[in-house]
Short mmCIF file of C-alpha atoms in Angstrom, two decimals:
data_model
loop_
_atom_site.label_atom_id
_atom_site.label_comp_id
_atom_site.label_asym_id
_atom_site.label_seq_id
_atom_site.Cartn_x
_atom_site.Cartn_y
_atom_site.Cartn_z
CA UNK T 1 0.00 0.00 0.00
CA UNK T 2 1.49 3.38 -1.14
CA UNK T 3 0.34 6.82 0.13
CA UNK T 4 0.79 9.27 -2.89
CA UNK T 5 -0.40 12.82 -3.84
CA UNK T 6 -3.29 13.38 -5.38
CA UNK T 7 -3.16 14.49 -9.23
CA UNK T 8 -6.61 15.62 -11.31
CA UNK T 9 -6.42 12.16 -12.62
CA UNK T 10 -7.51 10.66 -8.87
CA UNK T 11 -10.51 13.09 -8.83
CA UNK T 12 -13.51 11.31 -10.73
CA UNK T 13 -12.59 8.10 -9.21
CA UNK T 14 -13.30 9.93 -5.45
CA UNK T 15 -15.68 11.77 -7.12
CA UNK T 16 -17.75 8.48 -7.54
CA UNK T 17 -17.28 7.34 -4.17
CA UNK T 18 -20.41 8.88 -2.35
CA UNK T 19 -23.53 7.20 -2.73
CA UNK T 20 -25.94 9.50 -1.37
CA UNK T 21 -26.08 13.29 -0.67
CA UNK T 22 -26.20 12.57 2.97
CA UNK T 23 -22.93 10.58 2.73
CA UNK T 24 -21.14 13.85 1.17
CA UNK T 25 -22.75 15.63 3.84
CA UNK T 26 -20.90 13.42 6.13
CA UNK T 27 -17.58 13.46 4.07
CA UNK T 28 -17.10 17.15 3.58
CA UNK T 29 -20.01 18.80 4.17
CA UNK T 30 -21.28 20.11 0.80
CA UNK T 31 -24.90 19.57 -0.10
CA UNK T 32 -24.37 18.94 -3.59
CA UNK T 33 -24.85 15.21 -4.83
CA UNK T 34 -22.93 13.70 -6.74
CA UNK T 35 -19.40 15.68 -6.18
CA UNK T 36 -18.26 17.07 -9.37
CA UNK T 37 -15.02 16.01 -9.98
CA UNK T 38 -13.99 19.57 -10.87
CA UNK T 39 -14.40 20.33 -6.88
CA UNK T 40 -12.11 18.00 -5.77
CA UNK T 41 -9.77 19.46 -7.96
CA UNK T 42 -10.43 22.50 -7.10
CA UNK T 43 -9.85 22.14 -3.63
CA UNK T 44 -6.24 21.71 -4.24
CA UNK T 45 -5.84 25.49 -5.01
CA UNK T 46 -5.41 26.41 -1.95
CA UNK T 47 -1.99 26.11 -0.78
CA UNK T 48 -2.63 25.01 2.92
CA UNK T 49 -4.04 21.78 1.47
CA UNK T 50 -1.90 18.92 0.25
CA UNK T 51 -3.97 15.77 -0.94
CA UNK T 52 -3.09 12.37 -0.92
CA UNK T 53 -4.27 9.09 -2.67
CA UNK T 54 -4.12 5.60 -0.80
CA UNK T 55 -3.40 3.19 -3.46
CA UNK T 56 -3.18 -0.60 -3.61
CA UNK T 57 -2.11 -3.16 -6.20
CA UNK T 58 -2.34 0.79 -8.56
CA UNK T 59 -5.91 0.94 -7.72
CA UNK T 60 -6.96 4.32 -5.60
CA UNK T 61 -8.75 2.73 -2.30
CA UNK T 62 -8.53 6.37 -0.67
CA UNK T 63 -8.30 10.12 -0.26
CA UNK T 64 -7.67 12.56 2.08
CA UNK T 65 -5.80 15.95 2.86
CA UNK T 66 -4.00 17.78 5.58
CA UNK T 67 -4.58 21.23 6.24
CA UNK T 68 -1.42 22.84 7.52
CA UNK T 69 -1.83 26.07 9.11
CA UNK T 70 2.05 27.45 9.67
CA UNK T 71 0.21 30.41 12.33
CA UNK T 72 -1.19 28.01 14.97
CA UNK T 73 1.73 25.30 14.42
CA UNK T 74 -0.85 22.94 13.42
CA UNK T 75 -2.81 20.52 10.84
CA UNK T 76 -5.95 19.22 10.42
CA UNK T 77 -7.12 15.95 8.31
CA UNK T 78 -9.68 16.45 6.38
CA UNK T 79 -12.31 14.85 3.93
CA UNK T 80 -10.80 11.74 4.35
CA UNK T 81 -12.60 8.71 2.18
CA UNK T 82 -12.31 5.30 1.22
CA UNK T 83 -13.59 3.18 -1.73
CA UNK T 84 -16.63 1.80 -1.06
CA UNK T 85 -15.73 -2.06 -1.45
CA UNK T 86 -12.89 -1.66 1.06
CA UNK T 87 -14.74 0.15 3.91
CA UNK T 88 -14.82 -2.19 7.06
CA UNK T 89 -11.24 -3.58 5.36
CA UNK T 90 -8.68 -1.66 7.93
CA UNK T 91 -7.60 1.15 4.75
CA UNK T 92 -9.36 3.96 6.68
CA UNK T 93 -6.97 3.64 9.61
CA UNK T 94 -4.01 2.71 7.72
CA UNK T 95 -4.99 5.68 5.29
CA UNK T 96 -5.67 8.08 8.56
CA UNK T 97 -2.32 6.85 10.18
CA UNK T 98 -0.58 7.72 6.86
CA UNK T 99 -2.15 11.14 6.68
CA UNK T 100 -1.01 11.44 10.36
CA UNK T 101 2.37 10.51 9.67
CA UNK T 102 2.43 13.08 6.60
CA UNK T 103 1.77 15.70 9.27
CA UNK T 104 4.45 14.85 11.85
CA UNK T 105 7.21 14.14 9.24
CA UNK T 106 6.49 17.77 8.44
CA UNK T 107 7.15 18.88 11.89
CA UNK T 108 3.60 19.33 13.29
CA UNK T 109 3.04 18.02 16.30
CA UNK T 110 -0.29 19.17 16.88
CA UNK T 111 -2.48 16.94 14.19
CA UNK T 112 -6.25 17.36 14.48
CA UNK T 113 -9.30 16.51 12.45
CA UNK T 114 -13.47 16.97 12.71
CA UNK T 115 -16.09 14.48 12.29
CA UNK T 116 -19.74 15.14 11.86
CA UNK T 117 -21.19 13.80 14.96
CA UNK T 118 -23.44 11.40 13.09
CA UNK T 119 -20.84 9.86 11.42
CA UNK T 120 -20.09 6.65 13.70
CA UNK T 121 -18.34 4.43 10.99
CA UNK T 122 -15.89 7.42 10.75
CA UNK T 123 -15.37 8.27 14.63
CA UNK T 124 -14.99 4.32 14.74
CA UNK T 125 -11.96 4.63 12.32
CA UNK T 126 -10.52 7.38 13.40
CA UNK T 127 -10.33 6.14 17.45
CA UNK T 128 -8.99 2.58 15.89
CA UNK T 129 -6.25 4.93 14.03
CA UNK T 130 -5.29 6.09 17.58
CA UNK T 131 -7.11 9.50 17.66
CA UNK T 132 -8.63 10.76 20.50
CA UNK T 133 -11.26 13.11 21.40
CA UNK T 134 -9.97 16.89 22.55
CA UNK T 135 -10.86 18.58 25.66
CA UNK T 136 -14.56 18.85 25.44
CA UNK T 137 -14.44 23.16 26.31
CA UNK T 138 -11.60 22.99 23.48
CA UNK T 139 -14.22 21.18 21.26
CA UNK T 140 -16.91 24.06 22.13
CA UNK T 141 -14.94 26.45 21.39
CA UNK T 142 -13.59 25.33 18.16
CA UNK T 143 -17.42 24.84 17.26
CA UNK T 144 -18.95 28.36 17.48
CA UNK T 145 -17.91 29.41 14.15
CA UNK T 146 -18.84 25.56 12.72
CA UNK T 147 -22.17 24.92 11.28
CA UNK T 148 -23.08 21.50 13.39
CA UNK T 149 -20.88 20.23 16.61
CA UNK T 150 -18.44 18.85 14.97
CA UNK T 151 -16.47 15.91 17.23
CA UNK T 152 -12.73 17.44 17.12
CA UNK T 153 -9.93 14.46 17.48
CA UNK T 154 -6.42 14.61 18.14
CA UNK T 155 -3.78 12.30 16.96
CA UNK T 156 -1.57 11.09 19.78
CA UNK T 157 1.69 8.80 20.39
CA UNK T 158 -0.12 5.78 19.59
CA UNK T 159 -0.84 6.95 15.87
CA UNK T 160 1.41 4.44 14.37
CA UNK T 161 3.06 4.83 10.89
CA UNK T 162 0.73 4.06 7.69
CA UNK T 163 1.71 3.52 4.29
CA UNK T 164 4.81 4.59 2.75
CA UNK T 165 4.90 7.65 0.77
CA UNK T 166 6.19 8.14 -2.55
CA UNK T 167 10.00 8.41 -2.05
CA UNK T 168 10.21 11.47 -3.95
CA UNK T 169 7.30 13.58 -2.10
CA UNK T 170 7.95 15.80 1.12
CA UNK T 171 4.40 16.49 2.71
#
């Protein structure tokens, strides 16, 4: 299993991952169904946000991004997805502990990400990668400018290293 960076080509594949508009919802919080593929790429304009593709045997089984923010010393995981025939499979933590390592290779320390608080399968994956909920009056906090009360997780010690990156790619 290889974690790489996304390229445009990745984007209708993830594009075609969510089955329902409530499952985007869940995934990054749009409320447009399906996800054009010409988001996805879009998001990767911004140059806080690197992306990354979990692939196996060359096939893309997953996507997600860090958010670095250089001003609080931080980064956040975000819209982090698997194929649908390998959820349940293990890829979501060994994707999540990838994205994790990503973050601390870079020299964050402080690695956070959000869940929508209906989205068990996720929180499930994301405490089996060795995340762990933050203080719950950090969590409030971090939630009055959010549009639902989001569950805010931080990676710890026990976030062990995923897949291994692309020898040539820092971040």
């Amino acid at each position: 299993m290889d974690l790489l960076p996304f390229a445009a080509a990745h984007a209708a594949t993830v594009a075609g991952w969510p089955a329902s508009a409530h499952e985007v919802a869940l995934w990054c919080g749009r409320q447009e169904f399906p996800v054009p593929a010409q988001t996805i790429t879009d998001w990767q304009l911004d140059t806080d946000v690197r992306a990354h593709v979990l692939v196996e045997d060359e096939r893309v089984v997953g996507y997600g991004e860090l958010w670095f923010d250089a001003e609080e010393d931080e980064v956040e995981l975000a819209r982090i997805i698997v194929a649908p025939d390998t959820r349940g499979t293990g890829r979501g933590r060994e994707l999540v502990r990838g994205l994790h390592a990503r973050a601390v290779g870079a020299g964050y320390r402080d690695v956070f990400m959000r869940v929508h608080p209906d989205n068990d399968h996720a929180l499930r994956c994301y405490r089996g990668a060795g995340f762990v909920p933050v203080d719950p009056a950090l969590a409030d906090s971090w939630n009055e400018a959010q549009p639902v009360a989001y569950v805010w997780l931080r990676g710890t010690g026990d976030v062990t290293t995923g897949p291994r990156a692309d020898p040539g790619f820092s971040g």
